[in-house]
Short mmCIF file of C-alpha atoms and ligand atoms in Angstrom, two decimals:
data_model
loop_
_atom_site.label_atom_id
_atom_site.label_comp_id
_atom_site.label_asym_id
_atom_site.label_seq_id
_atom_site.Cartn_x
_atom_site.Cartn_y
_atom_site.Cartn_z
CA MET A 3 -23.03 -94.25 -22.17
CA ASN A 4 -21.08 -96.74 -24.23
CA ALA A 5 -17.30 -96.34 -24.36
CA LYS A 6 -17.16 -95.45 -28.06
CA ILE A 7 -19.75 -92.72 -27.68
CA ARG A 8 -17.89 -91.37 -24.65
CA GLN A 9 -14.72 -91.27 -26.77
CA ALA A 10 -16.65 -89.46 -29.53
CA VAL A 11 -17.92 -86.86 -27.03
CA GLU A 12 -14.35 -86.21 -25.85
CA ILE A 13 -13.19 -85.76 -29.46
CA LEU A 14 -16.01 -83.28 -30.17
CA LYS A 15 -15.19 -81.33 -27.01
CA ARG A 16 -11.60 -81.00 -28.26
CA ASP A 17 -12.76 -79.54 -31.62
CA GLY A 18 -12.48 -82.84 -33.48
CA VAL A 19 -14.92 -84.28 -36.02
CA VAL A 20 -16.84 -87.54 -35.68
CA ALA A 21 -18.93 -89.48 -38.22
CA PHE A 22 -22.09 -90.94 -36.72
CA PRO A 23 -25.20 -92.81 -37.86
CA THR A 24 -28.66 -91.25 -38.10
CA GLU A 25 -31.84 -92.89 -39.40
CA THR A 26 -31.32 -91.28 -42.82
CA VAL A 27 -27.60 -91.29 -43.72
CA TYR A 28 -24.35 -91.01 -41.75
CA GLY A 29 -23.47 -87.48 -40.64
CA LEU A 30 -20.12 -85.80 -40.10
CA GLY A 31 -20.43 -83.93 -36.82
CA ALA A 32 -18.76 -80.98 -35.14
CA ARG A 33 -19.56 -79.07 -31.97
CA LEU A 34 -21.90 -76.30 -33.12
CA PHE A 35 -19.91 -73.61 -31.33
CA SER A 36 -16.46 -74.78 -32.44
CA GLU A 37 -15.45 -72.60 -35.35
CA LYS A 38 -12.34 -74.73 -35.75
CA ALA A 39 -14.25 -78.01 -36.06
CA VAL A 40 -16.87 -76.53 -38.39
CA LYS A 41 -14.07 -75.27 -40.66
CA LYS A 42 -12.55 -78.75 -40.63
CA ILE A 43 -15.83 -80.17 -41.92
CA TYR A 44 -15.94 -77.81 -44.90
CA ALA A 45 -12.28 -78.47 -45.70
CA LEU A 46 -12.47 -82.21 -45.30
CA LYS A 47 -15.57 -82.58 -47.49
CA GLY A 48 -14.44 -80.01 -50.04
CA ARG A 49 -17.83 -78.40 -49.35
CA PRO A 50 -18.60 -75.03 -50.99
CA ALA A 51 -18.64 -72.29 -48.33
CA ASP A 52 -22.15 -71.20 -49.43
CA ASN A 53 -23.72 -74.53 -48.42
CA PRO A 54 -24.93 -74.40 -44.78
CA LEU A 55 -24.98 -77.31 -42.31
CA ILE A 56 -27.92 -78.89 -40.45
CA VAL A 57 -27.92 -78.46 -36.67
CA HIS A 58 -28.88 -81.70 -34.88
CA ILE A 59 -30.57 -81.57 -31.48
CA ALA A 60 -31.65 -84.25 -28.99
CA ASP A 61 -34.49 -82.42 -27.27
CA ARG A 62 -36.70 -79.38 -27.55
CA SER A 63 -34.93 -77.46 -24.80
CA GLN A 64 -32.00 -76.97 -27.21
CA LEU A 65 -34.23 -75.22 -29.75
CA HIS A 66 -34.50 -71.88 -27.98
CA LEU A 67 -30.79 -71.45 -28.32
CA LEU A 68 -30.98 -71.75 -32.09
CA ALA A 69 -33.99 -69.90 -33.46
CA ARG A 70 -35.65 -66.54 -32.90
CA ARG A 71 -39.21 -67.48 -33.76
CA PHE A 72 -41.27 -70.66 -33.85
CA PRO A 73 -44.33 -70.39 -36.10
CA PRO A 74 -47.24 -72.56 -34.83
CA GLU A 75 -47.03 -74.70 -37.99
CA ALA A 76 -43.38 -75.44 -37.24
CA LYS A 77 -44.26 -76.50 -33.69
CA LYS A 78 -46.95 -78.77 -35.07
CA LEU A 79 -44.52 -80.46 -37.48
CA MET A 80 -42.01 -80.96 -34.67
CA GLU A 81 -44.69 -82.61 -32.53
CA ILE A 82 -45.65 -84.98 -35.30
CA PHE A 83 -42.41 -85.82 -37.07
CA TRP A 84 -39.63 -85.39 -34.48
CA PRO A 85 -37.52 -87.27 -33.80
CA GLY A 86 -37.43 -88.15 -37.49
CA PRO A 87 -36.26 -87.36 -41.03
CA LEU A 88 -37.53 -83.79 -41.21
CA THR A 89 -35.34 -80.67 -41.18
CA LEU A 90 -36.96 -77.29 -40.54
CA ILE A 91 -35.51 -73.96 -41.62
CA LEU A 92 -36.11 -71.29 -38.97
CA GLU A 93 -34.95 -67.74 -38.29
CA ARG A 94 -31.48 -67.99 -36.85
CA ALA A 95 -30.69 -66.83 -33.29
CA SER A 96 -27.63 -64.61 -33.12
CA VAL A 97 -25.51 -67.15 -31.21
CA VAL A 98 -25.62 -69.61 -34.11
CA PRO A 99 -22.25 -69.23 -35.84
CA LYS A 100 -22.42 -67.80 -39.35
CA SER A 101 -19.95 -70.44 -40.51
CA VAL A 102 -22.66 -73.05 -39.84
CA THR A 103 -25.40 -71.15 -41.68
CA ALA A 104 -23.08 -70.06 -44.51
CA GLY A 105 -23.89 -66.44 -43.71
CA LEU A 106 -27.66 -66.90 -43.98
CA GLU A 107 -30.13 -65.41 -41.48
CA THR A 108 -31.81 -68.81 -41.20
CA VAL A 109 -30.80 -72.09 -39.57
CA ALA A 110 -31.64 -75.71 -40.45
CA VAL A 111 -32.61 -77.85 -37.44
CA ARG A 112 -33.46 -81.50 -37.07
CA MET A 113 -33.89 -84.08 -34.29
CA PRO A 114 -32.64 -87.41 -35.68
CA ASN A 115 -34.36 -90.65 -34.74
CA HIS A 116 -31.33 -92.76 -33.92
CA PRO A 117 -30.14 -93.85 -30.47
CA VAL A 118 -26.43 -93.28 -31.25
CA ALA A 119 -27.00 -89.79 -32.67
CA LEU A 120 -29.22 -88.81 -29.75
CA GLU A 121 -26.82 -90.21 -27.15
CA LEU A 122 -23.93 -88.38 -28.78
CA ILE A 123 -25.74 -85.02 -28.69
CA ARG A 124 -26.91 -85.62 -25.10
CA GLY A 125 -23.43 -86.69 -24.05
CA LEU A 126 -21.96 -83.50 -25.49
CA GLY A 127 -24.78 -81.44 -23.99
CA GLU A 128 -24.83 -79.21 -27.06
CA PRO A 129 -26.25 -79.34 -30.59
CA ILE A 130 -24.09 -80.92 -33.29
CA ALA A 131 -23.63 -79.34 -36.73
CA ALA A 132 -23.45 -82.08 -39.35
CA PRO A 133 -23.69 -82.49 -43.10
CA SER A 134 -23.85 -85.95 -44.67
CA ALA A 135 -20.60 -87.91 -44.27
CA ASN A 136 -19.54 -87.89 -47.92
CA LEU A 137 -17.08 -85.88 -49.95
CA SER A 138 -18.91 -82.97 -51.56
CA GLY A 139 -20.93 -84.06 -54.61
CA ARG A 140 -20.75 -87.78 -53.81
CA PRO A 141 -23.53 -90.13 -52.64
CA SER A 142 -24.25 -90.09 -48.89
CA PRO A 143 -23.01 -93.16 -46.98
CA THR A 144 -25.68 -95.35 -45.42
CA ARG A 145 -23.33 -98.11 -44.16
CA TYR A 146 -20.36 -97.97 -41.82
CA GLN A 147 -18.03 -99.45 -44.46
CA ASP A 148 -19.01 -96.74 -46.96
CA VAL A 149 -18.06 -94.00 -44.48
CA VAL A 150 -14.72 -95.75 -43.95
CA ARG A 151 -14.15 -95.93 -47.71
CA GLU A 152 -15.26 -92.35 -48.23
CA LEU A 153 -13.62 -90.52 -45.32
CA GLY A 154 -11.31 -93.21 -43.88
CA ASN A 155 -8.51 -91.63 -41.88
CA LYS A 156 -9.66 -88.05 -42.56
CA VAL A 157 -11.96 -88.09 -39.51
CA ASP A 158 -11.09 -88.58 -35.85
CA LEU A 159 -13.64 -91.36 -35.27
CA ILE A 160 -16.46 -93.17 -37.06
CA LEU A 161 -19.26 -94.59 -34.92
CA ASP A 162 -20.65 -97.85 -36.30
CA GLY A 163 -24.44 -97.98 -36.50
CA GLY A 164 -24.67 -100.61 -39.23
CA LYS A 165 -27.00 -99.80 -42.11
CA THR A 166 -29.29 -96.80 -41.76
CA ALA A 167 -33.05 -97.37 -41.74
CA ARG A 168 -34.17 -94.77 -44.28
CA GLY A 169 -31.29 -94.47 -46.72
CA ILE A 170 -31.91 -90.98 -48.12
CA GLU A 171 -31.42 -87.57 -46.54
CA SER A 172 -34.10 -85.80 -44.52
CA THR A 173 -36.91 -83.75 -46.00
CA VAL A 174 -36.11 -80.02 -45.75
CA VAL A 175 -38.94 -77.48 -45.29
CA ASP A 176 -38.38 -73.72 -45.11
CA MET A 177 -40.71 -72.41 -42.40
CA THR A 178 -39.51 -68.81 -42.79
CA GLN A 179 -41.33 -68.35 -46.10
CA ILE A 180 -45.04 -67.69 -46.52
CA PRO A 181 -46.30 -70.17 -47.49
CA PRO A 182 -43.65 -72.62 -46.23
CA ARG A 183 -41.65 -74.25 -49.01
CA LEU A 184 -40.38 -77.79 -49.53
CA LEU A 185 -36.67 -77.45 -50.34
CA ARG A 186 -35.65 -81.11 -50.44
CA PRO A 187 -38.07 -84.06 -50.68
CA GLY A 188 -37.45 -87.01 -48.35
CA PHE A 189 -39.09 -89.73 -46.30
CA VAL A 190 -41.55 -87.29 -44.77
CA THR A 191 -43.37 -86.91 -48.07
CA LEU A 192 -45.10 -83.94 -49.68
CA GLU A 193 -48.40 -85.78 -49.23
CA MET A 194 -47.76 -86.26 -45.49
CA LEU A 195 -46.76 -82.61 -45.04
CA LYS A 196 -49.74 -81.25 -46.98
CA LYS A 197 -52.09 -82.69 -44.35
CA PHE A 198 -50.67 -80.15 -41.92
CA LEU A 199 -49.49 -77.50 -44.38
CA PRO A 200 -52.08 -77.38 -47.17
CA GLU A 201 -50.35 -74.33 -48.69
CA LEU A 202 -46.89 -75.91 -48.83
CA ALA A 203 -45.03 -74.72 -51.94
CA LEU A 204 -42.79 -76.90 -54.12
CA PRO A 205 -39.02 -76.42 -54.54
CA LEU A 206 -38.36 -73.31 -56.63
CA GLU A 207 -36.53 -75.23 -59.30
CA GLN A 208 -39.60 -77.41 -59.89
CA GLU A 209 -41.71 -74.31 -60.30
CA ARG A 210 -39.10 -72.99 -62.69
CA LYS A 211 -39.38 -75.94 -65.05
CA GLY A 212 -40.31 -74.49 -68.39
CA VAL A 213 -39.82 -70.95 -67.13
CA ALA A 214 -36.64 -69.22 -68.29
CA SER A 215 -35.96 -67.42 -65.02
CA LEU A 216 -37.87 -65.93 -62.16
CA GLY A 217 -34.90 -63.75 -61.31
CA ARG A 218 -34.59 -65.32 -57.85
CA SER A 219 -31.71 -67.27 -56.41
CA ALA A 220 -32.01 -70.89 -55.27
CA VAL A 221 -33.36 -70.91 -51.72
CA SER A 222 -31.65 -74.07 -50.58
CA PRO A 223 -28.04 -73.34 -51.38
CA GLY A 224 -27.04 -77.01 -51.38
CA MET A 225 -29.41 -77.93 -54.14
CA LYS A 226 -27.60 -75.98 -56.83
CA HIS A 227 -24.37 -77.93 -56.39
CA PRO A 228 -23.81 -81.28 -58.11
CA HIS A 229 -24.74 -84.05 -55.72
CA TYR A 230 -25.22 -87.76 -55.13
CA LYS A 231 -22.89 -88.78 -57.98
CA PRO A 232 -21.04 -92.10 -57.96
CA ASN A 233 -17.90 -92.23 -60.13
CA CYS A 234 -19.69 -93.80 -63.08
CA LYS A 235 -22.25 -92.50 -65.54
CA VAL A 236 -25.81 -92.83 -64.20
CA VAL A 237 -28.62 -93.36 -66.71
CA LEU A 238 -32.28 -93.30 -65.70
CA ILE A 239 -34.61 -95.77 -67.41
CA HIS A 240 -38.38 -95.51 -67.35
CA PRO A 241 -40.11 -98.84 -66.57
CA SER A 242 -42.12 -98.66 -69.80
CA ASN A 243 -38.89 -98.65 -71.79
CA TRP A 244 -37.01 -101.12 -69.59
CA SER A 245 -36.49 -104.19 -71.84
CA THR A 246 -35.58 -102.24 -74.97
CA ALA A 247 -33.17 -99.93 -73.16
CA LEU A 248 -31.49 -102.82 -71.34
CA SER A 249 -31.03 -104.82 -74.57
CA ASN A 250 -29.49 -101.79 -76.29
CA TRP A 251 -27.03 -101.15 -73.48
CA LYS A 252 -26.04 -104.83 -73.28
CA GLU A 253 -24.86 -104.68 -76.88
CA LYS A 254 -22.29 -102.00 -76.09
CA ASN A 255 -18.96 -103.18 -74.86
CA LEU A 256 -19.18 -101.57 -71.42
CA ARG A 257 -19.14 -102.67 -67.77
CA LEU A 258 -22.77 -102.20 -66.81
CA GLY A 259 -24.42 -101.88 -63.42
CA VAL A 260 -28.20 -102.26 -63.16
CA ILE A 261 -30.52 -101.26 -60.30
CA ALA A 262 -34.22 -102.01 -60.69
CA CYS A 263 -37.11 -101.57 -58.31
CA HIS A 264 -39.66 -103.88 -59.88
CA HIS A 265 -37.86 -105.69 -62.73
CA LYS A 266 -35.81 -108.89 -62.65
CA ILE A 267 -32.32 -108.61 -64.13
CA PRO A 268 -31.08 -111.81 -65.76
CA PRO A 269 -27.28 -112.27 -65.67
CA HIS A 270 -25.29 -111.07 -68.68
CA GLN A 271 -21.57 -110.98 -69.46
CA ASN A 272 -21.51 -107.16 -69.56
CA ILE A 273 -23.40 -106.72 -66.28
CA VAL A 274 -20.86 -106.48 -63.47
CA PHE A 275 -23.32 -105.34 -60.79
CA ARG A 276 -27.04 -105.96 -60.49
CA LYS A 277 -29.58 -105.50 -57.73
CA SER A 278 -33.33 -105.73 -58.13
CA LEU A 279 -36.76 -106.51 -56.73
CA PHE A 280 -36.63 -104.35 -53.64
CA GLY A 281 -40.31 -105.06 -53.02
CA SER A 282 -41.25 -101.45 -52.27
CA GLU A 283 -40.23 -97.87 -52.98
CA LYS A 284 -39.20 -97.57 -49.33
CA ASN A 285 -36.79 -100.45 -49.66
CA TYR A 286 -35.48 -99.07 -52.95
CA ALA A 287 -34.72 -95.75 -51.24
CA ARG A 288 -33.08 -97.52 -48.32
CA ASN A 289 -30.69 -99.45 -50.56
CA LEU A 290 -29.99 -96.92 -53.30
CA TYR A 291 -26.76 -95.31 -52.08
CA ALA A 292 -25.40 -98.66 -50.87
CA CYS A 293 -25.94 -99.90 -54.44
CA PHE A 294 -24.11 -96.84 -55.80
CA PHE A 295 -21.08 -97.67 -53.67
CA ASP A 296 -21.24 -101.40 -54.56
CA ALA A 297 -21.54 -100.57 -58.25
CA GLU A 298 -18.42 -98.39 -58.00
CA HIS A 299 -16.61 -101.20 -56.24
CA ALA A 300 -17.48 -103.53 -59.16
CA ARG A 301 -15.87 -100.92 -61.47
CA THR A 302 -19.14 -100.14 -63.25
CA GLU A 303 -18.81 -97.74 -66.18
CA VAL A 304 -22.50 -97.10 -66.79
CA LEU A 305 -25.12 -97.55 -64.07
CA LEU A 306 -28.66 -98.09 -65.37
CA VAL A 307 -31.31 -97.20 -62.80
CA GLU A 308 -35.06 -97.74 -62.95
CA SER A 309 -37.03 -94.55 -62.42
CA LEU A 310 -40.08 -94.26 -60.16
CA ASP A 311 -43.30 -92.25 -60.29
CA GLU A 312 -42.80 -88.84 -58.68
CA LYS A 313 -45.16 -89.37 -55.78
CA GLY A 314 -44.65 -90.34 -52.14
CA ILE A 315 -41.12 -91.56 -51.54
CA GLY A 316 -40.70 -91.83 -55.31
CA ARG A 317 -40.42 -88.01 -55.39
CA ALA A 318 -37.40 -88.08 -53.07
CA VAL A 319 -35.76 -90.97 -54.92
CA MET A 320 -36.27 -89.24 -58.28
CA ASP A 321 -34.83 -85.98 -56.91
CA ARG A 322 -31.59 -87.80 -56.00
CA LEU A 323 -31.50 -89.89 -59.19
CA THR A 324 -32.07 -86.90 -61.44
CA ARG A 325 -29.16 -85.08 -59.81
CA ALA A 326 -26.95 -88.18 -59.88
CA SER A 327 -27.58 -88.56 -63.61
CA LYS A 328 -26.82 -84.93 -64.52
CA THR A 329 -23.73 -84.72 -66.68
CA SER A 330 -22.70 -81.25 -65.56
CA ALA A 331 -23.43 -78.90 -62.68
O1 LIG B 13 -30.72 -86.56 -43.32
C1 LIG B 13 -30.02 -85.55 -43.29
O2 LIG B 13 -30.49 -84.42 -43.36
C2 LIG B 13 -28.51 -85.76 -43.15
C3 LIG B 13 -28.21 -86.31 -41.75
C4 LIG B 13 -26.74 -86.41 -41.45
O3 LIG B 13 -28.88 -85.56 -40.79
N1 LIG B 13 -27.82 -84.51 -43.35
C5 LIG B 13 -27.70 -83.94 -44.57
O4 LIG B 13 -26.96 -82.78 -44.57
O5 LIG B 13 -28.20 -84.39 -45.57
P1 LIG B 13 -26.44 -82.08 -45.91
O6 LIG B 13 -25.50 -81.05 -45.46
O7 LIG B 13 -25.92 -83.10 -46.82
O8 LIG B 13 -27.72 -81.40 -46.50
C6 LIG B 13 -28.28 -80.26 -45.88
C7 LIG B 13 -29.18 -79.53 -46.84
C8 LIG B 13 -28.40 -78.85 -47.94
O9 LIG B 13 -29.11 -78.94 -49.16
C9 LIG B 13 -28.34 -77.40 -47.44
O10 LIG B 13 -28.19 -76.46 -48.47
C10 LIG B 13 -29.69 -77.29 -46.75
O11 LIG B 13 -29.88 -78.53 -46.11
N2 LIG B 13 -29.68 -76.20 -45.75
C11 LIG B 13 -28.97 -76.14 -44.60
N3 LIG B 13 -29.19 -74.96 -43.96
C12 LIG B 13 -30.06 -74.28 -44.73
C13 LIG B 13 -30.68 -72.99 -44.62
N4 LIG B 13 -30.45 -72.18 -43.60
N5 LIG B 13 -31.52 -72.61 -45.60
C14 LIG B 13 -31.79 -73.43 -46.65
N6 LIG B 13 -31.24 -74.66 -46.81
C15 LIG B 13 -30.39 -75.07 -45.86
MG1 LIG B 14 -25.18 -83.99 -48.40
#
């Protein structure tokens, strides 16, 4: 085990908190069974107490500790997508602290596909509870320097894993509902999941569109809180309206940031940050939060972002962008 990871393990054992890389975004980890460390995470992030954490494991043997039941479909998804960017909601075993599940009778579990994350969990010999390593409501860090900027001296240690491979948070699927429900889209796409779960239901809020109220509460508590917001206004622009919208914004006397997937962005005096031509939706997703942080650094006032079609990874990107562009909770 490398010396830094060994140090991180020691910190976790002593109820400290450690930021670490995963293949999606950086996480802020605590020993699952340390009430003290889990409390620190909520306090440090300013995270609402009703928003549960994901439990990260390094191998299947740790699962039995965490959940009461494993539906065959859940086992199938684990076989196919783990380790990887998929979080499964299962019925919680009684030893899982309620502080981690925010009082729910379910638990979120994922096996990350990153050597540092896996070595850290193995070194500790216990699962690690970890939300994304950002202050509540902010974009998730995907680079070491963004974690430093975001959490700096608030955490005991930050493990450096460079830039993460995926760039957006894991897909979350609730396996305790019949049929199972997608709660948060991610790199494991709806299309990929439907091959194994043809009945998979969409997030409740998407079903609610156009419906006043179904009288049910949000199933994924985290999704009702404001999220992914940089400290500038985010405006989504549809590709069909790109040139007109950009020209209009350029005329205003504002510090603009522009992020485009497929369009070129010629320099302009009012554009203080620009990044474009990512080549693919995957690459766009991978770089999105890094661009948010860079745009902030350039003191952007309004960040114009090209929207994608809501299919494949585009669905996950649009989920984050729509939330980032919301003006109120
Ligand atoms: O990729 C990821 O998932 C990253 C890395 C660090 O693993 N983690 C992450 O954690 O994004 P966080 O806390 O930012 O998002 C966890 C999401 C929240 O929307 C939360 O409400 C939901 O998972 N969640 C956790 N436990 C749940 C449960 N028992 N039932 C429903 N949703 C749950
Ligand atoms: Mg988060």
